[in-house]
JSON list of C-alpha atoms in Angstrom, two decimals:
[
{"chain": "A", "resi": 1, "resn": "MET", "atom": "CA", "xyz": [-44.03, -37.37, 22.27]},
{"chain": "A", "resi": 2, "resn": "THR", "atom": "CA", "xyz": [-41.95, -34.90, 23.52]},
{"chain": "A", "resi": 3, "resn": "PRO", "atom": "CA", "xyz": [-40.24, -32.69, 20.74]},
{"chain": "A", "resi": 4, "resn": "ASP", "atom": "CA", "xyz": [-36.72, -34.33, 21.44]},
{"chain": "A", "resi": 5, "resn": "ASP", "atom": "CA", "xyz": [-38.32, -37.67, 20.69]},
{"chain": "A", "resi": 6, "resn": "LYS", "atom": "CA", "xyz": [-39.73, -36.10, 17.53]},
{"chain": "A", "resi": 7, "resn": "ALA", "atom": "CA", "xyz": [-36.49, -35.11, 16.39]},
{"chain": "A", "resi": 8, "resn": "GLN", "atom": "CA", "xyz": [-34.71, -38.59, 17.25]},
{"chain": "A", "resi": 9, "resn": "ALA", "atom": "CA", "xyz": [-37.65, -40.32, 15.12]},
{"chain": "A", "resi": 10, "resn": "GLY", "atom": "CA", "xyz": [-36.93, -38.03, 12.55]},
{"chain": "A", "resi": 11, "resn": "GLN", "atom": "CA", "xyz": [-32.96, -38.70, 12.66]},
{"chain": "A", "resi": 12, "resn": "ARG", "atom": "CA", "xyz": [-33.30, -41.89, 12.97]},
{"chain": "A", "resi": 13, "resn": "ARG", "atom": "CA", "xyz": [-35.51, -42.16, 9.69]},
{"chain": "A", "resi": 14, "resn": "ALA", "atom": "CA", "xyz": [-32.88, -40.02, 8.12]},
{"chain": "A", "resi": 15, "resn": "ASP", "atom": "CA", "xyz": [-30.37, -42.65, 9.02]},
{"chain": "A", "resi": 16, "resn": "LEU", "atom": "CA", "xyz": [-32.03, -45.23, 7.65]},
{"chain": "A", "resi": 17, "resn": "LEU", "atom": "CA", "xyz": [-32.94, -43.79, 4.16]},
{"chain": "A", "resi": 18, "resn": "LEU", "atom": "CA", "xyz": [-29.02, -42.40, 3.99]},
{"chain": "A", "resi": 19, "resn": "ALA", "atom": "CA", "xyz": [-27.64, -46.02, 5.02]},
{"chain": "A", "resi": 20, "resn": "ILE", "atom": "CA", "xyz": [-29.50, -47.06, 2.05]},
{"chain": "A", "resi": 21, "resn": "PHE", "atom": "CA", "xyz": [-28.27, -44.87, -0.01]},
{"chain": "A", "resi": 22, "resn": "PHE", "atom": "CA", "xyz": [-24.90, -45.36, 0.81]},
{"chain": "A", "resi": 23, "resn": "THR", "atom": "CA", "xyz": [-25.11, -48.92, 0.38]},
{"chain": "A", "resi": 24, "resn": "LEU", "atom": "CA", "xyz": [-26.32, -48.73, -2.96]},
{"chain": "A", "resi": 25, "resn": "LEU", "atom": "CA", "xyz": [-23.74, -46.32, -4.00]},
{"chain": "A", "resi": 26, "resn": "GLY", "atom": "CA", "xyz": [-21.24, -48.52, -2.58]},
{"chain": "A", "resi": 27, "resn": "LEU", "atom": "CA", "xyz": [-22.29, -51.01, -4.99]},
{"chain": "A", "resi": 28, "resn": "ALA", "atom": "CA", "xyz": [-22.68, -48.51, -7.82]},
{"chain": "A", "resi": 29, "resn": "VAL", "atom": "CA", "xyz": [-19.15, -47.81, -7.13]},
{"chain": "A", "resi": 30, "resn": "SER", "atom": "CA", "xyz": [-18.24, -51.46, -6.80]},
{"chain": "A", "resi": 31, "resn": "TYR", "atom": "CA", "xyz": [-19.75, -52.50, -10.07]},
{"chain": "A", "resi": 32, "resn": "PHE", "atom": "CA", "xyz": [-18.31, -49.87, -12.17]},
{"chain": "A", "resi": 33, "resn": "ALA", "atom": "CA", "xyz": [-14.48, -50.34, -10.40]},
{"chain": "A", "resi": 34, "resn": "PHE", "atom": "CA", "xyz": [-14.95, -53.93, -11.38]},
{"chain": "A", "resi": 35, "resn": "ILE", "atom": "CA", "xyz": [-15.98, -53.60, -15.04]},
{"chain": "A", "resi": 36, "resn": "MET", "atom": "CA", "xyz": [-13.04, -51.17, -15.50]},
{"chain": "A", "resi": 37, "resn": "PRO", "atom": "CA", "xyz": [-10.51, -52.49, -18.13]},
{"chain": "A", "resi": 38, "resn": "ASP", "atom": "CA", "xyz": [-7.63, -53.99, -16.10]},
{"chain": "A", "resi": 39, "resn": "LEU", "atom": "CA", "xyz": [-4.79, -53.01, -18.71]},
{"chain": "A", "resi": 40, "resn": "ALA", "atom": "CA", "xyz": [-3.69, -57.06, -19.39]},
{"chain": "A", "resi": 41, "resn": "GLN", "atom": "CA", "xyz": [-3.65, -56.24, -23.02]},
{"chain": "A", "resi": 42, "resn": "ARG", "atom": "CA", "xyz": [-0.60, -53.48, -22.10]},
{"chain": "A", "resi": 43, "resn": "ARG", "atom": "CA", "xyz": [1.22, -56.40, -19.77]},
{"chain": "A", "resi": 44, "resn": "ILE", "atom": "CA", "xyz": [0.11, -54.04, -16.88]},
{"chain": "A", "resi": 45, "resn": "HIS", "atom": "CA", "xyz": [-0.01, -55.85, -13.54]},
{"chain": "A", "resi": 46, "resn": "SER", "atom": "CA", "xyz": [-3.83, -56.46, -12.68]},
{"chain": "A", "resi": 47, "resn": "ALA", "atom": "CA", "xyz": [-2.99, -54.74, -9.13]},
{"chain": "A", "resi": 48, "resn": "THR", "atom": "CA", "xyz": [-1.84, -51.56, -10.63]},
{"chain": "A", "resi": 49, "resn": "ALA", "atom": "CA", "xyz": [-5.44, -51.49, -12.72]},
{"chain": "A", "resi": 50, "resn": "PRO", "atom": "CA", "xyz": [-7.40, -48.15, -12.38]},
{"chain": "A", "resi": 51, "resn": "GLY", "atom": "CA", "xyz": [-9.95, -50.04, -10.76]},
{"chain": "A", "resi": 52, "resn": "VAL", "atom": "CA", "xyz": [-8.50, -51.24, -7.80]},
{"chain": "A", "resi": 53, "resn": "VAL", "atom": "CA", "xyz": [-8.95, -48.10, -4.95]},
{"chain": "A", "resi": 54, "resn": "PRO", "atom": "CA", "xyz": [-12.35, -47.27, -6.36]},
{"chain": "A", "resi": 55, "resn": "LEU", "atom": "CA", "xyz": [-13.20, -50.98, -5.84]},
{"chain": "A", "resi": 56, "resn": "MET", "atom": "CA", "xyz": [-12.01, -51.28, -2.24]},
{"chain": "A", "resi": 57, "resn": "LEU", "atom": "CA", "xyz": [-13.58, -47.58, -1.74]},
{"chain": "A", "resi": 58, "resn": "GLY", "atom": "CA", "xyz": [-16.96, -49.35, -2.75]},
{"chain": "A", "resi": 59, "resn": "ILE", "atom": "CA", "xyz": [-16.78, -52.67, -0.97]},
{"chain": "A", "resi": 60, "resn": "VAL", "atom": "CA", "xyz": [-15.81, -50.17, 2.06]},
{"chain": "A", "resi": 61, "resn": "LEU", "atom": "CA", "xyz": [-18.63, -48.02, 1.72]},
{"chain": "A", "resi": 62, "resn": "THR", "atom": "CA", "xyz": [-21.58, -51.11, 1.08]},
{"chain": "A", "resi": 63, "resn": "VAL", "atom": "CA", "xyz": [-20.39, -52.78, 4.22]},
{"chain": "A", "resi": 64, "resn": "LEU", "atom": "CA", "xyz": [-20.62, -49.65, 6.47]},
{"chain": "A", "resi": 65, "resn": "GLY", "atom": "CA", "xyz": [-23.46, -48.57, 4.67]},
{"chain": "A", "resi": 66, "resn": "ALA", "atom": "CA", "xyz": [-25.21, -52.09, 5.02]},
{"chain": "A", "resi": 67, "resn": "LEU", "atom": "CA", "xyz": [-24.34, -51.93, 8.84]},
{"chain": "A", "resi": 68, "resn": "LEU", "atom": "CA", "xyz": [-25.87, -48.35, 9.81]},
{"chain": "A", "resi": 69, "resn": "THR", "atom": "CA", "xyz": [-28.79, -49.38, 7.22]},
{"chain": "A", "resi": 70, "resn": "LEU", "atom": "CA", "xyz": [-28.99, -52.71, 10.44]},
{"chain": "A", "resi": 71, "resn": "ARG", "atom": "CA", "xyz": [-28.73, -50.38, 12.94]},
{"chain": "A", "resi": 72, "resn": "ALA", "atom": "CA", "xyz": [-31.11, -47.98, 11.79]},
{"chain": "A", "resi": 73, "resn": "ALA", "atom": "CA", "xyz": [-33.53, -50.44, 11.41]},
{"chain": "A", "resi": 74, "resn": "ARG", "atom": "CA", "xyz": [-33.18, -51.65, 14.68]},
{"chain": "A", "resi": 75, "resn": "LEU", "atom": "CA", "xyz": [-33.67, -48.37, 16.29]},
{"chain": "A", "resi": 76, "resn": "MET", "atom": "CA", "xyz": [-36.63, -47.38, 13.99]},
{"chain": "A", "resi": 77, "resn": "GLY", "atom": "CA", "xyz": [-39.04, -47.08, 16.96]},
{"chain": "A", "resi": 78, "resn": "PRO", "atom": "CA", "xyz": [-41.91, -44.79, 17.01]},
{"chain": "A", "resi": 79, "resn": "GLY", "atom": "CA", "xyz": [-42.66, -41.61, 15.22]},
{"chain": "A", "resi": 80, "resn": "SER", "atom": "CA", "xyz": [-44.27, -40.46, 11.82]},
{"chain": "A", "resi": 81, "resn": "TRP", "atom": "CA", "xyz": [-42.59, -39.71, 8.49]},
{"chain": "A", "resi": 82, "resn": "ALA", "atom": "CA", "xyz": [-43.37, -35.88, 9.32]},
{"chain": "A", "resi": 83, "resn": "ASP", "atom": "CA", "xyz": [-40.50, -36.17, 12.28]},
{"chain": "A", "resi": 84, "resn": "PHE", "atom": "CA", "xyz": [-38.57, -37.02, 9.24]},
{"chain": "A", "resi": 85, "resn": "PHE", "atom": "CA", "xyz": [-39.81, -34.21, 7.29]},
{"chain": "A", "resi": 86, "resn": "ALA", "atom": "CA", "xyz": [-39.04, -31.36, 10.11]},
{"chain": "A", "resi": 87, "resn": "ILE", "atom": "CA", "xyz": [-35.33, -32.29, 9.85]},
{"chain": "A", "resi": 88, "resn": "PHE", "atom": "CA", "xyz": [-35.60, -30.17, 6.88]},
{"chain": "A", "resi": 89, "resn": "ARG", "atom": "CA", "xyz": [-36.58, -27.00, 8.20]},
{"chain": "A", "resi": 90, "resn": "THR", "atom": "CA", "xyz": [-33.61, -25.94, 10.31]},
{"chain": "A", "resi": 91, "resn": "ARG", "atom": "CA", "xyz": [-30.58, -24.22, 10.26]},
{"chain": "A", "resi": 92, "resn": "ALA", "atom": "CA", "xyz": [-28.23, -27.16, 9.55]},
{"chain": "A", "resi": 93, "resn": "SER", "atom": "CA", "xyz": [-30.24, -28.41, 6.87]},
{"chain": "A", "resi": 94, "resn": "LEU", "atom": "CA", "xyz": [-30.17, -25.10, 4.74]},
{"chain": "A", "resi": 95, "resn": "ARG", "atom": "CA", "xyz": [-26.37, -25.12, 5.17]},
{"chain": "A", "resi": 96, "resn": "VAL", "atom": "CA", "xyz": [-25.78, -28.38, 3.66]},
{"chain": "A", "resi": 97, "resn": "PHE", "atom": "CA", "xyz": [-28.55, -27.68, 0.74]},
{"chain": "A", "resi": 98, "resn": "ALA", "atom": "CA", "xyz": [-26.71, -24.36, 0.10]},
{"chain": "A", "resi": 99, "resn": "ALA", "atom": "CA", "xyz": [-23.45, -26.55, 0.28]},
{"chain": "A", "resi": 100, "resn": "LEU", "atom": "CA", "xyz": [-24.51, -29.19, -1.93]},
{"chain": "A", "resi": 101, "resn": "VAL", "atom": "CA", "xyz": [-26.19, -26.43, -4.38]},
{"chain": "A", "resi": 102, "resn": "MET", "atom": "CA", "xyz": [-22.62, -24.93, -4.50]},
{"chain": "A", "resi": 103, "resn": "ILE", "atom": "CA", "xyz": [-20.82, -27.87, -5.63]},
{"chain": "A", "resi": 104, "resn": "LEU", "atom": "CA", "xyz": [-23.34, -28.77, -7.81]},
{"chain": "A", "resi": 105, "resn": "ILE", "atom": "CA", "xyz": [-22.58, -25.92, -9.92]},
{"chain": "A", "resi": 106, "resn": "TYR", "atom": "CA", "xyz": [-19.31, -25.95, -9.70]},
{"chain": "A", "resi": 107, "resn": "THR", "atom": "CA", "xyz": [-18.62, -29.50, -10.63]},
{"chain": "A", "resi": 108, "resn": "LEU", "atom": "CA", "xyz": [-21.26, -29.43, -13.67]},
{"chain": "A", "resi": 109, "resn": "VAL", "atom": "CA", "xyz": [-21.71, -26.07, -14.61]},
{"chain": "A", "resi": 110, "resn": "MET", "atom": "CA", "xyz": [-18.12, -24.25, -14.09]},
{"chain": "A", "resi": 111, "resn": "ILE", "atom": "CA", "xyz": [-15.42, -26.76, -14.36]},
{"chain": "A", "resi": 112, "resn": "GLY", "atom": "CA", "xyz": [-14.44, -27.22, -18.16]},
{"chain": "A", "resi": 113, "resn": "ARG", "atom": "CA", "xyz": [-16.26, -23.77, -18.94]},
{"chain": "A", "resi": 114, "resn": "MET", "atom": "CA", "xyz": [-13.76, -21.68, -17.15]},
{"chain": "A", "resi": 115, "resn": "PRO", "atom": "CA", "xyz": [-9.94, -22.31, -16.38]},
{"chain": "A", "resi": 116, "resn": "PHE", "atom": "CA", "xyz": [-9.68, -24.31, -13.50]},
{"chain": "A", "resi": 117, "resn": "TRP", "atom": "CA", "xyz": [-7.93, -21.37, -11.20]},
{"chain": "A", "resi": 118, "resn": "ALA", "atom": "CA", "xyz": [-10.94, -19.19, -11.93]},
{"chain": "A", "resi": 119, "resn": "SER", "atom": "CA", "xyz": [-13.52, -21.74, -11.41]},
{"chain": "A", "resi": 120, "resn": "SER", "atom": "CA", "xyz": [-12.22, -22.59, -8.19]},
{"chain": "A", "resi": 121, "resn": "GLY", "atom": "CA", "xyz": [-11.45, -19.60, -7.10]},
{"chain": "A", "resi": 122, "resn": "ILE", "atom": "CA", "xyz": [-14.57, -18.10, -7.54]},
{"chain": "A", "resi": 123, "resn": "PHE", "atom": "CA", "xyz": [-16.48, -21.20, -6.22]},
{"chain": "A", "resi": 124, "resn": "MET", "atom": "CA", "xyz": [-14.10, -20.67, -3.16]},
{"chain": "A", "resi": 125, "resn": "PHE", "atom": "CA", "xyz": [-14.97, -16.95, -2.41]},
{"chain": "A", "resi": 126, "resn": "ALA", "atom": "CA", "xyz": [-18.27, -18.01, -2.77]},
{"chain": "A", "resi": 127, "resn": "PHE", "atom": "CA", "xyz": [-18.48, -21.00, -0.66]},
{"chain": "A", "resi": 128, "resn": "VAL", "atom": "CA", "xyz": [-16.88, -18.78, 2.24]},
{"chain": "A", "resi": 129, "resn": "LEU", "atom": "CA", "xyz": [-19.22, -15.68, 1.74]},
{"chain": "A", "resi": 130, "resn": "MET", "atom": "CA", "xyz": [-21.76, -18.10, 2.10]},
{"chain": "A", "resi": 131, "resn": "MET", "atom": "CA", "xyz": [-20.98, -20.36, 5.03]},
{"chain": "A", "resi": 132, "resn": "GLU", "atom": "CA", "xyz": [-19.12, -17.53, 7.16]},
{"chain": "A", "resi": 133, "resn": "GLY", "atom": "CA", "xyz": [-21.60, -14.83, 6.14]},
{"chain": "A", "resi": 134, "resn": "TYR", "atom": "CA", "xyz": [-24.92, -15.30, 4.98]},
{"chain": "A", "resi": 135, "resn": "LEU", "atom": "CA", "xyz": [-25.65, -18.18, 6.65]},
{"chain": "A", "resi": 136, "resn": "ALA", "atom": "CA", "xyz": [-23.55, -17.82, 9.57]},
{"chain": "A", "resi": 137, "resn": "ARG", "atom": "CA", "xyz": [-25.29, -17.14, 12.93]},
{"chain": "A", "resi": 138, "resn": "PRO", "atom": "CA", "xyz": [-24.40, -14.62, 14.50]},
{"chain": "A", "resi": 139, "resn": "ARG", "atom": "CA", "xyz": [-23.92, -12.61, 11.15]},
{"chain": "A", "resi": 140, "resn": "PRO", "atom": "CA", "xyz": [-20.40, -11.35, 11.53]},
{"chain": "A", "resi": 141, "resn": "PRO", "atom": "CA", "xyz": [-19.20, -7.96, 9.63]},
{"chain": "A", "resi": 142, "resn": "MET", "atom": "CA", "xyz": [-19.45, -8.47, 6.26]},
{"chain": "A", "resi": 143, "resn": "GLY", "atom": "CA", "xyz": [-16.62, -6.83, 5.24]},
{"chain": "A", "resi": 144, "resn": "ARG", "atom": "CA", "xyz": [-14.32, -9.02, 7.12]},
{"chain": "A", "resi": 145, "resn": "VAL", "atom": "CA", "xyz": [-15.98, -11.76, 5.73]},
{"chain": "A", "resi": 146, "resn": "PHE", "atom": "CA", "xyz": [-15.72, -10.73, 1.87]},
{"chain": "A", "resi": 147, "resn": "MET", "atom": "CA", "xyz": [-11.74, -9.89, 2.73]},
{"chain": "A", "resi": 148, "resn": "TRP", "atom": "CA", "xyz": [-11.25, -13.33, 3.97]},
{"chain": "A", "resi": 149, "resn": "ALA", "atom": "CA", "xyz": [-13.37, -15.02, 1.35]},
{"chain": "A", "resi": 150, "resn": "ALA", "atom": "CA", "xyz": [-11.01, -13.12, -1.09]},
{"chain": "A", "resi": 151, "resn": "ILE", "atom": "CA", "xyz": [-7.88, -14.40, 0.80]},
{"chain": "A", "resi": 152, "resn": "THR", "atom": "CA", "xyz": [-8.53, -17.67, 1.16]},
{"chain": "A", "resi": 153, "resn": "ALA", "atom": "CA", "xyz": [-9.78, -18.31, -3.11]},
{"chain": "A", "resi": 154, "resn": "VAL", "atom": "CA", "xyz": [-6.77, -16.71, -3.94]},
{"chain": "A", "resi": 155, "resn": "GLY", "atom": "CA", "xyz": [-4.53, -18.27, -1.83]},
{"chain": "A", "resi": 156, "resn": "SER", "atom": "CA", "xyz": [-6.18, -21.70, -2.67]},
{"chain": "A", "resi": 157, "resn": "SER", "atom": "CA", "xyz": [-6.96, -21.71, -6.15]},
{"chain": "A", "resi": 158, "resn": "ALA", "atom": "CA", "xyz": [-3.16, -20.62, -6.89]},
{"chain": "A", "resi": 159, "resn": "ALA", "atom": "CA", "xyz": [-1.99, -23.21, -4.24]},
{"chain": "A", "resi": 160, "resn": "ILE", "atom": "CA", "xyz": [-3.68, -26.09, -5.69]},
{"chain": "A", "resi": 161, "resn": "TYR", "atom": "CA", "xyz": [-3.42, -25.23, -9.58]},
{"chain": "A", "resi": 162, "resn": "TYR", "atom": "CA", "xyz": [0.43, -24.60, -8.75]},
{"chain": "A", "resi": 163, "resn": "LEU", "atom": "CA", "xyz": [0.52, -28.18, -6.71]},
{"chain": "A", "resi": 164, "resn": "PHE", "atom": "CA", "xyz": [-1.51, -29.74, -9.46]},
{"chain": "A", "resi": 165, "resn": "ALA", "atom": "CA", "xyz": [-0.34, -28.31, -12.80]},
{"chain": "A", "resi": 166, "resn": "GLU", "atom": "CA", "xyz": [3.03, -27.18, -12.29]},
{"chain": "A", "resi": 167, "resn": "LEU", "atom": "CA", "xyz": [4.65, -29.74, -9.45]},
{"chain": "A", "resi": 168, "resn": "PHE", "atom": "CA", "xyz": [2.76, -33.22, -10.21]},
{"chain": "A", "resi": 169, "resn": "LEU", "atom": "CA", "xyz": [2.14, -32.26, -13.88]},
{"chain": "A", "resi": 170, "resn": "VAL", "atom": "CA", "xyz": [-1.31, -33.12, -14.38]},
{"chain": "A", "resi": 171, "resn": "ARG", "atom": "CA", "xyz": [-3.84, -31.15, -16.95]},
{"chain": "A", "resi": 172, "resn": "LEU", "atom": "CA", "xyz": [-6.33, -29.45, -15.24]},
{"chain": "A", "resi": 173, "resn": "PRO", "atom": "CA", "xyz": [-9.91, -28.60, -17.36]}
]
């Protein structure tokens, strides 16, 4: 088996696992959207209930996940799980893992413990610095990346705050 064949075998196993995950996620989203209150007691039409859009998204996610599951199972072919785990030793996997960790820190730790504009600005600054600086190959000059991260963080967090808090009148955490 050539290295390309091993990479494809690992990718097929990753496709199968992700397909099963997305199918289960779609089922969970559909279920929780379905059991949301429909606000009929307040004489609100059921088509405007808060669970309608999540239910549709959950159904679409379930169908697409099931289709990917069928495709991945059909194309499974030879290979071992070692080929699958080799995927996680790539630079792209490191970037995905770093992004996931940063997003989880932002949503689970920062939001709610500090003003929204500050947590969003810090997140955007760190995200740009990590992805465009430390994890980029070839690594650009860090001074330029630092400035770009600061401009992006200040501009986008101010724009997002103004848009949602001032124009849409959404109460932000």
